[in-house]
mmCIF file of C-alpha atoms in Angstrom:
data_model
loop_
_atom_site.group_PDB
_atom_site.id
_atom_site.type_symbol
_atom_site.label_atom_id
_atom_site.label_comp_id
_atom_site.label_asym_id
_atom_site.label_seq_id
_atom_site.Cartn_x
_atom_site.Cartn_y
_atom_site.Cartn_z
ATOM 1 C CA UNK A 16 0.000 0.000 0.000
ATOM 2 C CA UNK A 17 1.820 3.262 -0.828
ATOM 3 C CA UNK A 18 2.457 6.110 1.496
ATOM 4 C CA UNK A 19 0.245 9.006 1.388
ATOM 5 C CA UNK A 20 0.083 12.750 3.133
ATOM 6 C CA UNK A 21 -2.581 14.724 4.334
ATOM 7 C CA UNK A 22 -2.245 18.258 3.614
ATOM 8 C CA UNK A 23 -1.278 18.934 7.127
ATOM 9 C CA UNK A 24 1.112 16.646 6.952
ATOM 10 C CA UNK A 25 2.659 18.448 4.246
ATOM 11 C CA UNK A 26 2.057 21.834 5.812
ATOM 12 C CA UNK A 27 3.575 20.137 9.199
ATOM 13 C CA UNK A 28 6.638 18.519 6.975
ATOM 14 C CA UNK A 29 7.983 21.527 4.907
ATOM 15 C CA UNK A 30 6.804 24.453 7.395
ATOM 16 C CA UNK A 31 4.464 25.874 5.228
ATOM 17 C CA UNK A 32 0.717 26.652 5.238
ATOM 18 C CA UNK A 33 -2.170 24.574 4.194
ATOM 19 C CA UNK A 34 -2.977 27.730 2.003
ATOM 20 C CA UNK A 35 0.337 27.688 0.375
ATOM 21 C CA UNK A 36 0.256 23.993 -0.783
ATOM 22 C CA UNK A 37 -3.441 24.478 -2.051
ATOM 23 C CA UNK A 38 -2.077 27.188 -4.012
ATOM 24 C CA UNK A 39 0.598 24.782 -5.469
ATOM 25 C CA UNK A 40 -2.034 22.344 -6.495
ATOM 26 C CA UNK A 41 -4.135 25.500 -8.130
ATOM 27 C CA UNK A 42 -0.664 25.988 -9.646
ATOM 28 C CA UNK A 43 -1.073 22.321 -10.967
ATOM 29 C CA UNK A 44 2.185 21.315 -9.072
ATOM 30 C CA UNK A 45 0.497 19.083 -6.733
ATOM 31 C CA UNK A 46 -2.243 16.884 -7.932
ATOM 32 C CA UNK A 47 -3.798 15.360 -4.885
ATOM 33 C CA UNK A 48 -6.541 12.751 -5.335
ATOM 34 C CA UNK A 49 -9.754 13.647 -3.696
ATOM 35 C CA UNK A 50 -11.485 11.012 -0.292
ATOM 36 C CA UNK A 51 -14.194 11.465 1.450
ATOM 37 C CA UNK A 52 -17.766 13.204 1.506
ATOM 38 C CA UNK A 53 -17.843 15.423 -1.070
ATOM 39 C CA UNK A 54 -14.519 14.357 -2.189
ATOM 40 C CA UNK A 55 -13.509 17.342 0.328
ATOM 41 C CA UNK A 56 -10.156 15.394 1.636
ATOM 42 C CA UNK A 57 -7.009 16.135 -0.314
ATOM 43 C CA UNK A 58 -4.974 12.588 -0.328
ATOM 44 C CA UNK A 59 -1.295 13.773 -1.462
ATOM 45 C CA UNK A 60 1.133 10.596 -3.136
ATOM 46 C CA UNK A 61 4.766 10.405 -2.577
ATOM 47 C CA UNK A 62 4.663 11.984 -6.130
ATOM 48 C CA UNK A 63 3.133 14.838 -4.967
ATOM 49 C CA UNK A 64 5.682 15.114 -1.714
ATOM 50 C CA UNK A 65 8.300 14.638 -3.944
ATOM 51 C CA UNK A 66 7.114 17.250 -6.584
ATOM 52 C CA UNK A 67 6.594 19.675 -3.488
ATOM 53 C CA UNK A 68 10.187 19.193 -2.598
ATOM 54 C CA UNK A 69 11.135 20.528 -5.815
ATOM 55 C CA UNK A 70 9.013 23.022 -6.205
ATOM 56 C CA UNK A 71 10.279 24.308 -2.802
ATOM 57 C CA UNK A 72 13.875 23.794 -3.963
ATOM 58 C CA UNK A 73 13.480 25.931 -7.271
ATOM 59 C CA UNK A 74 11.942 28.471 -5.204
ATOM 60 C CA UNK A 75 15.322 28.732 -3.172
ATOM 61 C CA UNK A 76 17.229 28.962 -6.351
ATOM 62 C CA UNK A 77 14.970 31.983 -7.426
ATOM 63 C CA UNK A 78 12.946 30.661 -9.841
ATOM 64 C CA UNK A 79 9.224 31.286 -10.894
ATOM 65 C CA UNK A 80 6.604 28.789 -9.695
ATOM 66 C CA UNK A 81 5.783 28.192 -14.256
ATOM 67 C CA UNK A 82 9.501 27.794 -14.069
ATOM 68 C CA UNK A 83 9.570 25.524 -11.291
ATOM 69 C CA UNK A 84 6.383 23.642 -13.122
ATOM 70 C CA UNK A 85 8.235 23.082 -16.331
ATOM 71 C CA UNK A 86 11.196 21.855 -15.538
ATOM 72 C CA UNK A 87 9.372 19.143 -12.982
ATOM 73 C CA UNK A 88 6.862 18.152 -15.397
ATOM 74 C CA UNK A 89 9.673 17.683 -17.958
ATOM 75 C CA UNK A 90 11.508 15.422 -15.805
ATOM 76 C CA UNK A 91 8.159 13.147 -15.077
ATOM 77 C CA UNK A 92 7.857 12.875 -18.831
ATOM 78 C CA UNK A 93 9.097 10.083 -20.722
ATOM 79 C CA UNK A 94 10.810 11.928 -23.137
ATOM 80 C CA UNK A 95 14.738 11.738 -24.263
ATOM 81 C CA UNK A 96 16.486 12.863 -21.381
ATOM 82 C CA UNK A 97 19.244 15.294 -23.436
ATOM 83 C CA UNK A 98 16.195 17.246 -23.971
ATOM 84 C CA UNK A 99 15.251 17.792 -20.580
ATOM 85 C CA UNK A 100 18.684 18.706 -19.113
ATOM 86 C CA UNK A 101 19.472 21.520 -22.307
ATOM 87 C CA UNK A 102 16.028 22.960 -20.616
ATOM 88 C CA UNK A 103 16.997 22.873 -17.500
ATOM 89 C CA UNK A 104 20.219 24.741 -18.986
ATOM 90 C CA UNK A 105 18.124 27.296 -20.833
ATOM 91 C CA UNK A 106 16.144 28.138 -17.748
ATOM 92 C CA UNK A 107 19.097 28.457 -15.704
ATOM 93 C CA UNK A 108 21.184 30.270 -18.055
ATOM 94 C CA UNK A 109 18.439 32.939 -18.292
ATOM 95 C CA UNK A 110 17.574 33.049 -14.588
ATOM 96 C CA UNK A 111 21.281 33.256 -13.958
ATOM 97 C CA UNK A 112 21.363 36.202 -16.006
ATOM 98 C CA UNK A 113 18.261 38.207 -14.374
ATOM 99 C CA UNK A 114 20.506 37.675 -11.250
ATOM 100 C CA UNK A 115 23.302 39.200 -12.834
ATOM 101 C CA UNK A 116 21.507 41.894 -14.354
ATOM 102 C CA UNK A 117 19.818 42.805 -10.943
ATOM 103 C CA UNK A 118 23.276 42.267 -9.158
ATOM 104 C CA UNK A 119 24.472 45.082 -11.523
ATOM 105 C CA UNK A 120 21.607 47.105 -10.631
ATOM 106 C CA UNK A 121 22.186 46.963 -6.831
ATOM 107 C CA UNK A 122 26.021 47.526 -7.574
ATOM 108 C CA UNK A 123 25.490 51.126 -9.381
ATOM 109 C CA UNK A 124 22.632 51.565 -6.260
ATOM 110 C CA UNK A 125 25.128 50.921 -3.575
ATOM 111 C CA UNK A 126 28.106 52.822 -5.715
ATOM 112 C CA UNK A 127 24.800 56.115 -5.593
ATOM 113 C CA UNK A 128 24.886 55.809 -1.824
ATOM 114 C CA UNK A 129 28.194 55.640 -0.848
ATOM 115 C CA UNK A 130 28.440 58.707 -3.160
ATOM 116 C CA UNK A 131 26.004 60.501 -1.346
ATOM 117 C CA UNK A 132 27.244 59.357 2.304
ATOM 118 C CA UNK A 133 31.207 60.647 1.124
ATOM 119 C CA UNK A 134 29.258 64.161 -0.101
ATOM 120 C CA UNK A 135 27.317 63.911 3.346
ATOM 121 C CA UNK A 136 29.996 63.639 5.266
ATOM 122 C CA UNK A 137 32.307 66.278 3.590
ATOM 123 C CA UNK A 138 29.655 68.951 4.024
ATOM 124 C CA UNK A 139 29.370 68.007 7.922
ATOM 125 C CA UNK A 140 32.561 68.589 8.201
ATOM 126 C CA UNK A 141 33.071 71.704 6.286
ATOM 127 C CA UNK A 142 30.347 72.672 8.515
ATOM 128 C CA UNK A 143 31.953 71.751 11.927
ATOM 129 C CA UNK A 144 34.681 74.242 10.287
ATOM 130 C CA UNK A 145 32.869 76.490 9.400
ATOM 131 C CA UNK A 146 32.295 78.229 13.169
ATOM 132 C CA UNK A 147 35.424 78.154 14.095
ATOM 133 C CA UNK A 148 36.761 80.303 10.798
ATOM 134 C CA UNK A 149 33.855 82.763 11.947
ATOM 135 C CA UNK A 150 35.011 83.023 15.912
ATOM 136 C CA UNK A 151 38.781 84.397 15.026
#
């Protein structure tokens, strides 16, 4: 009999909410099967664990939740394998550049502000020198 999760469990497992994994499954990362009046129980597979794993993981490396969704559903396809690494690559390669782009960005920010603190602090002390040129 295989191993299944409640959404709690889940929630409990990876420290998230119960709202965040049913927004994952809206997503269509997770694909619970349905128990129980109404079909109101969400019955998670070790598929779906396993596909929340790396959803969680792609998330760390920066990467969109379609992102995240394409590469995982590429890799539980049965298609050539060559395939599904170059786009891996391709997503990585341009997700690598975004962060390189926005590194940049924050580089010419921070290179502004220490600007402005070196201008800041040379008028403070012109300032401080000011009064005692105006005492003699």
């Amino acid at each position: 009999m295989p191993v299944t999760y409640t959404i709690s469990d889940l929630a409990r497992e990876f420290d998230l909410t119960t709202r965040a994994i049913r927004f994952y499954e809206d997503m269509g990362l997770l694909r619970p099967t349905r128990s129980g009046p109404g079909g109101r129980s969400r019955v998670y597979s070790g598929r779906d664990r396993t596909r929340l794993k790396l959803t969680l993981r792609a998330k760390r490396l920066g990467l969109s939740l379609t992102q995240a969704k394409e590469i995982i559903d590429l890799y539980e396809s049965p298609r050539d394998t060559g395939a599904q690494l170059r786009k891996f690559l391709q997503v990585l390669g341009q997700h690598r550049r975004e962060l390189e782009a926005q590194m940049q960005d924050l580089q010419a920010n921070l290179d502004e502000v220490q600007e402005h603190e070196r201008e800041a602090l040379s008028l403070l002390s012109r300032l401080a020198q000011a009064p005692e040129r105006n005492a003699g």
